[in-house]
Short mmCIF file of C-alpha atoms and ligand atoms in Angstrom, two decimals:
data_model
loop_
_atom_site.label_atom_id
_atom_site.label_comp_id
_atom_site.label_asym_id
_atom_site.label_seq_id
_atom_site.Cartn_x
_atom_site.Cartn_y
_atom_site.Cartn_z
CA UNK A 1 -65.93 25.98 50.10
CA UNK A 2 -64.41 22.50 50.45
CA UNK A 3 -66.33 19.63 48.87
CA UNK A 4 -65.90 15.88 49.13
CA UNK A 5 -66.82 14.13 45.85
CA UNK A 6 -67.84 10.48 45.47
CA UNK A 7 -68.14 8.63 42.12
CA UNK A 8 -69.62 5.11 42.03
CA UNK A 9 -71.68 4.89 38.83
CA UNK A 10 -69.93 1.90 37.26
CA UNK A 11 -66.71 -0.04 37.85
CA UNK A 12 -64.51 2.61 39.51
CA UNK A 13 -64.74 4.05 43.01
CA UNK A 14 -63.47 7.63 42.88
CA UNK A 15 -63.15 10.07 45.78
CA UNK A 16 -61.75 13.61 45.81
CA UNK A 17 -61.69 16.86 47.78
CA UNK A 18 -62.07 20.09 45.81
CA UNK A 19 -61.62 23.56 47.31
CA UNK A 20 -63.31 26.44 45.49
CA UNK A 21 -60.33 28.69 46.25
CA UNK A 22 -57.37 26.31 46.20
CA UNK A 23 -58.52 23.79 43.62
CA UNK A 24 -58.09 20.02 43.88
CA UNK A 25 -56.66 19.00 47.27
CA UNK A 26 -56.79 15.20 46.99
CA UNK A 27 -58.13 12.46 44.81
CA UNK A 28 -58.02 8.66 44.85
CA UNK A 29 -59.38 5.95 42.61
CA UNK A 30 -59.98 2.24 42.96
CA UNK A 31 -60.50 0.38 39.65
CA UNK A 32 -62.51 -2.86 39.64
CA UNK A 33 -60.86 -4.13 36.46
CA UNK A 34 -59.31 -7.18 38.16
CA UNK A 35 -62.67 -8.05 39.74
CA UNK A 36 -64.63 -8.09 36.49
CA UNK A 37 -61.87 -9.36 34.14
CA UNK A 38 -62.73 -13.06 34.50
CA UNK A 39 -66.34 -12.33 33.46
CA UNK A 40 -65.32 -10.28 30.39
CA UNK A 41 -67.36 -7.30 31.50
CA UNK A 42 -68.88 -5.45 34.45
CA UNK A 43 -71.00 -7.59 36.79
CA UNK A 44 -73.35 -5.03 38.45
CA UNK A 45 -73.83 -6.84 41.76
CA UNK A 46 -70.08 -7.35 42.18
CA UNK A 47 -69.55 -3.67 41.31
CA UNK A 48 -71.97 -2.55 44.06
CA UNK A 49 -70.39 -4.78 46.69
CA UNK A 50 -66.91 -3.47 45.85
CA UNK A 51 -68.10 0.13 46.11
CA UNK A 52 -69.40 -0.77 49.60
CA UNK A 53 -65.98 -2.07 50.53
CA UNK A 54 -63.90 0.76 49.05
CA UNK A 55 -65.74 4.05 49.44
CA UNK A 56 -65.18 4.75 53.15
CA UNK A 57 -61.47 3.73 53.10
CA UNK A 58 -60.94 6.00 50.06
CA UNK A 59 -62.66 8.91 51.87
CA UNK A 60 -60.29 8.37 54.85
CA UNK A 61 -57.35 8.22 52.48
CA UNK A 62 -58.29 11.49 50.70
CA UNK A 63 -58.85 13.38 53.97
CA UNK A 64 -55.44 12.20 55.20
CA UNK A 65 -53.77 13.08 51.88
CA UNK A 66 -55.16 16.64 52.16
CA UNK A 67 -54.38 16.80 55.93
CA UNK A 68 -58.08 17.49 56.66
CA UNK A 69 -60.62 16.15 59.09
CA UNK A 70 -64.38 15.80 58.62
CA UNK A 71 -64.98 19.23 60.18
CA UNK A 72 -63.07 20.85 57.29
CA UNK A 73 -65.60 19.60 54.73
CA UNK A 74 -68.43 22.01 53.79
CA UNK A 75 -70.46 19.79 51.50
CA UNK A 76 -70.67 16.41 49.77
CA UNK A 77 -71.20 15.69 46.07
CA UNK A 78 -72.03 12.21 44.85
CA UNK A 79 -72.91 10.80 41.42
CA UNK A 80 -76.70 10.39 41.37
CA UNK A 81 -76.96 9.04 37.80
CA UNK A 82 -76.94 7.91 35.08
CA UNK A 83 -75.29 4.54 35.67
CA UNK A 84 -75.80 1.16 37.36
CA UNK A 85 -78.50 1.74 39.96
CA UNK A 86 -77.01 -0.52 42.66
CA UNK A 87 -73.59 1.06 42.23
CA UNK A 88 -75.05 4.59 42.27
CA UNK A 89 -77.00 3.83 45.43
CA UNK A 90 -73.79 3.01 47.30
CA UNK A 91 -72.27 6.45 46.66
CA UNK A 92 -75.63 8.17 47.17
CA UNK A 93 -76.26 6.40 50.50
CA UNK A 94 -72.79 7.03 51.86
CA UNK A 95 -72.63 10.63 50.58
CA UNK A 96 -76.11 11.61 51.72
CA UNK A 97 -75.75 9.92 55.12
CA UNK A 98 -72.34 11.41 55.89
CA UNK A 99 -73.62 14.87 54.97
CA UNK A 100 -76.58 14.42 57.30
CA UNK A 101 -74.32 13.16 60.12
CA UNK A 102 -71.82 16.01 59.62
CA UNK A 103 -74.57 18.63 59.32
CA UNK A 104 -73.55 19.84 55.85
CA UNK A 105 -75.39 19.99 52.47
CA UNK A 106 -75.19 17.22 49.85
CA UNK A 107 -75.75 17.43 46.11
CA UNK A 108 -76.38 14.67 43.54
CA UNK A 109 -74.28 15.21 40.44
CA UNK A 110 -75.09 14.11 36.87
CA UNK A 111 -72.22 11.82 35.78
CA UNK A 112 -72.05 13.30 32.25
CA UNK A 113 -72.01 16.86 33.61
CA UNK A 114 -69.06 15.68 35.72
CA UNK A 115 -67.27 14.53 32.57
CA UNK A 116 -68.26 17.69 30.68
CA UNK A 117 -66.77 19.96 33.36
CA UNK A 118 -63.62 17.85 33.95
CA UNK A 119 -61.46 20.03 31.62
CA UNK A 120 -62.12 22.91 34.06
CA UNK A 121 -59.84 21.15 36.54
CA UNK A 122 -56.90 21.93 34.21
CA UNK A 123 -54.66 24.99 34.13
CA UNK A 124 -56.34 26.57 31.10
CA UNK A 125 -60.03 25.87 31.44
CA UNK A 126 -62.34 26.45 28.48
CA UNK A 127 -64.53 29.58 28.59
CA UNK A 128 -68.27 29.34 27.80
CA UNK A 129 -69.78 28.89 25.26
CA UNK A 130 -68.32 25.77 23.66
CA UNK A 131 -69.25 22.56 21.88
CA UNK A 132 -68.61 19.42 23.96
CA UNK A 133 -68.05 15.96 22.56
CA UNK A 134 -68.80 13.48 25.35
CA UNK A 135 -67.45 10.05 24.54
CA UNK A 136 -67.75 7.44 27.29
CA UNK A 137 -68.68 3.81 27.62
CA UNK A 138 -72.41 4.65 27.81
CA UNK A 139 -72.75 7.91 25.87
CA UNK A 140 -71.64 9.63 22.68
CA UNK A 141 -73.08 13.13 22.62
CA UNK A 142 -72.43 16.50 20.97
CA UNK A 143 -73.66 19.25 23.25
CA UNK A 144 -73.83 23.05 22.84
CA UNK A 145 -72.81 24.40 26.23
CA UNK A 146 -73.69 28.01 27.16
CA UNK A 147 -72.97 27.64 30.86
CA UNK A 148 -73.28 25.12 33.70
CA UNK A 149 -76.65 23.41 33.28
CA UNK A 150 -77.30 25.09 29.91
CA UNK A 151 -77.03 22.17 27.59
CA UNK A 152 -78.48 21.79 24.13
CA UNK A 153 -78.18 18.26 22.70
CA UNK A 154 -76.94 18.56 19.09
CA UNK A 155 -76.65 14.88 18.40
CA UNK A 156 -76.02 11.51 19.93
CA UNK A 157 -75.50 7.84 19.12
CA UNK A 158 -78.53 5.97 17.90
CA UNK A 159 -76.98 2.65 18.96
CA UNK A 160 -73.60 1.85 20.57
CA UNK A 161 -71.62 4.58 22.28
CA UNK A 162 -68.05 5.11 21.02
CA UNK A 163 -66.54 3.50 24.11
CA UNK A 164 -68.96 0.61 23.92
CA UNK A 165 -67.96 0.09 20.26
CA UNK A 166 -64.29 0.00 21.31
CA UNK A 167 -65.08 -2.49 24.11
CA UNK A 168 -67.28 -4.78 21.98
CA UNK A 169 -64.85 -4.81 19.07
CA UNK A 170 -61.96 -5.54 21.42
CA UNK A 171 -63.95 -8.45 22.87
CA UNK A 172 -64.64 -9.85 19.36
CA UNK A 173 -60.91 -9.53 18.60
CA UNK A 174 -60.10 -11.46 21.80
CA UNK A 175 -58.46 -8.49 23.50
CA UNK A 176 -60.30 -9.03 26.78
CA UNK A 177 -61.82 -6.53 29.20
CA UNK A 178 -61.48 -3.59 29.44
CA UNK A 179 -61.07 -3.57 25.72
CA UNK A 180 -60.94 0.10 24.71
CA UNK A 181 -57.40 0.90 25.90
CA UNK A 182 -56.10 -2.54 24.73
CA UNK A 183 -57.52 -1.99 21.26
CA UNK A 184 -56.04 1.55 21.11
CA UNK A 185 -52.63 0.17 22.17
CA UNK A 186 -52.72 -2.54 19.47
CA UNK A 187 -53.84 0.05 16.86
CA UNK A 188 -50.51 1.94 17.27
CA UNK A 189 -48.79 -1.11 15.70
CA UNK A 190 -51.21 -1.26 12.74
CA UNK A 191 -50.80 -0.01 9.20
CA UNK A 192 -53.35 2.76 8.56
CA UNK A 193 -53.36 2.15 4.81
CA UNK A 194 -54.17 -1.58 4.96
CA UNK A 195 -57.95 -1.57 5.51
CA UNK A 196 -60.53 1.18 5.16
CA UNK A 197 -63.64 0.87 7.33
CA UNK A 198 -66.82 2.93 6.72
CA UNK A 199 -67.43 6.31 8.48
CA UNK A 200 -71.05 5.66 9.54
CA UNK A 201 -73.70 8.34 8.94
CA UNK A 202 -71.21 10.87 7.53
CA UNK A 203 -72.74 10.66 4.05
CA UNK A 204 -75.87 12.49 5.15
CA UNK A 205 -76.48 15.70 7.08
CA UNK A 206 -76.97 15.64 10.85
CA UNK A 207 -75.05 15.06 14.07
CA UNK A 208 -76.23 11.58 15.00
CA UNK A 209 -73.78 8.69 15.34
CA UNK A 210 -74.07 4.95 14.75
CA UNK A 211 -71.14 2.74 15.76
CA UNK A 212 -72.74 -0.69 16.04
CA UNK A 213 -71.96 -1.74 12.43
CA UNK A 214 -68.21 -1.23 12.85
CA UNK A 215 -67.75 -4.16 15.21
CA UNK A 216 -69.28 -6.55 12.66
CA UNK A 217 -67.07 -5.00 10.00
CA UNK A 218 -64.04 -5.64 12.21
CA UNK A 219 -65.10 -9.23 12.93
CA UNK A 220 -65.68 -10.04 9.24
CA UNK A 221 -62.33 -8.55 8.30
CA UNK A 222 -60.58 -10.52 11.04
CA UNK A 223 -62.17 -13.78 9.82
CA UNK A 224 -60.80 -13.11 6.35
CA UNK A 225 -57.39 -11.91 7.59
CA UNK A 226 -56.69 -13.72 10.89
CA UNK A 227 -53.07 -12.57 11.10
CA UNK A 228 -53.80 -8.89 10.80
CA UNK A 229 -55.30 -7.98 14.16
CA UNK A 230 -53.22 -4.82 14.61
CA UNK A 231 -54.16 -3.54 11.11
CA UNK A 232 -57.84 -4.20 11.90
CA UNK A 233 -57.55 -2.42 15.24
CA UNK A 234 -55.99 0.56 13.43
CA UNK A 235 -58.71 0.62 10.74
CA UNK A 236 -61.39 0.46 13.42
CA UNK A 237 -59.86 3.25 15.51
CA UNK A 238 -59.37 5.44 12.42
CA UNK A 239 -63.01 4.97 11.47
CA UNK A 240 -64.27 5.98 14.95
CA UNK A 241 -61.85 8.91 15.25
CA UNK A 242 -62.58 10.20 11.74
CA UNK A 243 -66.35 9.91 12.24
CA UNK A 244 -66.14 11.80 15.53
CA UNK A 245 -63.99 14.50 13.92
CA UNK A 246 -66.32 14.94 10.93
CA UNK A 247 -69.30 15.46 13.29
CA UNK A 248 -67.33 17.81 15.56
CA UNK A 249 -66.47 19.95 12.54
CA UNK A 250 -70.13 20.09 11.56
CA UNK A 251 -71.18 20.98 15.09
CA UNK A 252 -68.62 23.81 15.30
CA UNK A 253 -69.68 25.14 11.90
CA UNK A 254 -73.39 24.81 12.71
CA UNK A 255 -73.07 26.68 16.01
CA UNK A 256 -70.40 29.15 14.88
CA UNK A 257 -68.38 28.29 17.97
CA UNK A 258 -64.58 27.95 18.03
CA UNK A 259 -63.99 26.09 21.29
CA UNK A 260 -64.34 22.30 21.46
CA UNK A 261 -64.23 20.30 24.71
CA UNK A 262 -63.77 16.53 24.66
CA UNK A 263 -64.38 14.43 27.76
CA UNK A 264 -65.28 10.91 28.84
CA UNK A 265 -63.18 7.69 28.67
CA UNK A 266 -62.59 7.76 24.92
CA UNK A 267 -61.16 11.29 25.15
CA UNK A 268 -58.07 9.59 26.66
CA UNK A 269 -57.43 8.23 23.18
CA UNK A 270 -54.21 9.81 21.89
CA UNK A 271 -55.22 9.53 18.22
CA UNK A 272 -58.56 11.25 18.86
CA UNK A 273 -56.88 14.06 20.80
CA UNK A 274 -54.41 14.65 17.97
CA UNK A 275 -57.09 14.61 15.31
CA UNK A 276 -59.32 17.10 17.14
CA UNK A 277 -56.34 19.38 17.88
CA UNK A 278 -55.62 19.47 14.13
CA UNK A 279 -59.26 20.07 13.31
CA UNK A 280 -59.78 22.97 15.74
CA UNK A 281 -56.51 24.63 14.76
CA UNK A 282 -57.51 24.43 11.06
CA UNK A 283 -60.77 26.18 12.01
CA UNK A 284 -58.92 28.83 14.04
CA UNK A 285 -60.24 27.45 17.32
CA UNK A 286 -59.03 25.38 20.24
CA UNK A 287 -59.59 21.99 21.83
CA UNK A 288 -59.71 21.36 25.58
CA UNK A 289 -59.51 18.02 27.34
CA UNK A 290 -58.86 16.71 30.83
CA UNK A 291 -55.59 15.03 31.79
CA UNK A 292 -55.90 11.32 30.89
CA UNK A 293 -56.74 10.17 34.44
CA UNK A 294 -59.68 12.58 34.55
CA UNK A 295 -61.00 11.45 31.12
CA UNK A 296 -62.17 8.15 32.60
CA UNK A 297 -64.37 8.00 35.69
CA UNK A 298 -62.99 9.79 38.75
CA UNK A 299 -64.04 11.55 41.91
CA UNK A 300 -62.42 14.90 41.03
CA UNK A 301 -64.93 15.72 38.30
CA UNK A 302 -67.83 14.98 40.66
CA UNK A 303 -66.30 17.08 43.46
CA UNK A 304 -65.78 19.95 40.93
CA UNK A 305 -69.30 19.81 39.43
CA UNK A 306 -70.85 19.47 42.90
CA UNK A 307 -68.89 22.48 44.13
CA UNK A 308 -70.35 24.67 41.34
CA UNK A 309 -73.89 23.64 42.20
CA UNK A 310 -73.45 23.91 45.98
CA UNK A 311 -71.87 27.36 45.59
CA UNK A 312 -75.13 28.35 43.93
CA UNK A 313 -77.19 27.06 46.81
CA UNK A 314 -78.39 23.82 45.21
CA UNK A 315 -78.62 20.79 47.46
CA UNK A 316 -80.66 17.65 48.10
CA UNK A 317 -83.43 17.15 50.56
CA UNK A 318 -82.88 14.45 53.26
CA UNK A 319 -83.56 11.43 51.08
CA UNK A 320 -81.34 8.97 49.26
CA UNK A 321 -81.94 9.23 45.50
CA UNK A 322 -80.25 7.89 42.41
CA UNK A 323 -81.46 7.31 38.87
CA UNK A 324 -80.14 4.91 36.27
CA UNK A 325 -81.46 7.13 33.44
CA UNK A 326 -81.34 10.91 33.63
CA UNK A 327 -81.33 13.19 30.54
CA UNK A 328 -78.67 15.90 30.88
CA UNK A 329 -80.91 18.55 29.27
CA UNK A 330 -83.21 18.32 32.27
CA UNK A 331 -80.55 19.80 34.60
CA UNK A 332 -81.15 23.33 35.89
CA UNK A 333 -78.92 26.22 34.92
CA UNK A 334 -76.85 27.98 37.60
O1 KG4 B 1 -66.05 7.69 31.01
P1 KG4 B 1 -65.73 6.25 31.29
O2 KG4 B 1 -64.58 5.95 32.22
O3 KG4 B 1 -66.97 5.49 31.84
C1 KG4 B 1 -68.26 5.75 31.41
O4 KG4 B 1 -68.84 6.76 31.89
O5 KG4 B 1 -68.72 4.95 30.60
O6 KG4 B 1 -65.46 5.62 29.86
C2 KG4 B 1 -65.06 4.31 29.71
C3 KG4 B 1 -64.90 3.98 28.24
C4 KG4 B 1 -64.73 2.51 27.98
O7 KG4 B 1 -65.64 2.13 26.98
C5 KG4 B 1 -63.27 2.41 27.56
O8 KG4 B 1 -63.03 1.37 26.66
C6 KG4 B 1 -63.09 3.75 26.87
O9 KG4 B 1 -63.77 4.68 27.69
N1 KG4 B 1 -61.65 4.10 26.79
C7 KG4 B 1 -60.95 4.23 25.63
C8 KG4 B 1 -59.63 4.59 25.98
N2 KG4 B 1 -59.56 4.64 27.35
C9 KG4 B 1 -60.80 4.38 27.81
N3 KG4 B 1 -61.34 4.09 24.36
C10 KG4 B 1 -60.44 4.33 23.40
N4 KG4 B 1 -59.15 4.63 23.62
C11 KG4 B 1 -58.72 4.77 24.93
N5 KG4 B 1 -57.44 5.11 25.14
ZN1 ZN B 2 -67.96 8.02 32.89
#
């Protein structure tokens, strides 16, 4: 089965073709960073308009890249939520309509399930069951995963997501948009022993996170030490990475599982990947993550997740649907 995947939930248009026998055949991404940079963050209406401009050309590009035509496609997967509603509706409208015109099934994919399954695009995919740490711009979640669609939420952020904390702190430190990668880059030049930031909510039991206090901590420190931006970036990153690692350790111990999957934009963070590799090896387990380009938003993860659901006969009725909010635990098992 050969599936065309479309991702348009936020500020990246991603398209890919996944073949259930041959694997990934093509993928392409258009980032809107340049479009939103002058506003210091994502402008939803501009995001939607850009998805309108870019989706069809990217589909053409992917089909050409894989030397395929529309008749070679057996189904279409598009991100149906969660995300910016206008942006989601672009991918949903194009995906659902093309599937109707081509006489093939379409399936709406949950964006976070896409992230969660992205490590399965790699050479050594994780086997079920595992604990997943999903760290993106909108979500920070620890999930016990028994199979596709079998998700038990172990804990999540009660305020800012990890990626959001990176972005907001970067903005306060004048590092621009998108801030996460810029802050991480600056942190590599910082002295890890100079400042020590708190590890929020690690002094009590539980798997909830709270990252909103760290940005204020970073700002206050910067006001006192204006020449030490790199050291502050390093202290902030260490605090986030450590906090995530402490909660991952608890989740693995609580569930008795050995395999840990990390996915979502922040899983591209080198320091986090190293820390979690150390942690899982000290526990006799293993960590799995996508290649960096599939940590952040992309069409390949949507094509892959959609393929799994279409293979099990799931598909949408003839209606265009998207939802800005959509709890992952409500997904059906396959
Ligand atoms: O998964 P993603 O592309 O989009 C959402 O679903 O939200 O995640 C984007 C987030 C942003 O907050 C971005 O700053 C963060 O991932 N991010 C990083 C790094 N690369 C992306 N955060 C820390 N270190 C990185 N290297
Ligand atoms: Zn995402």
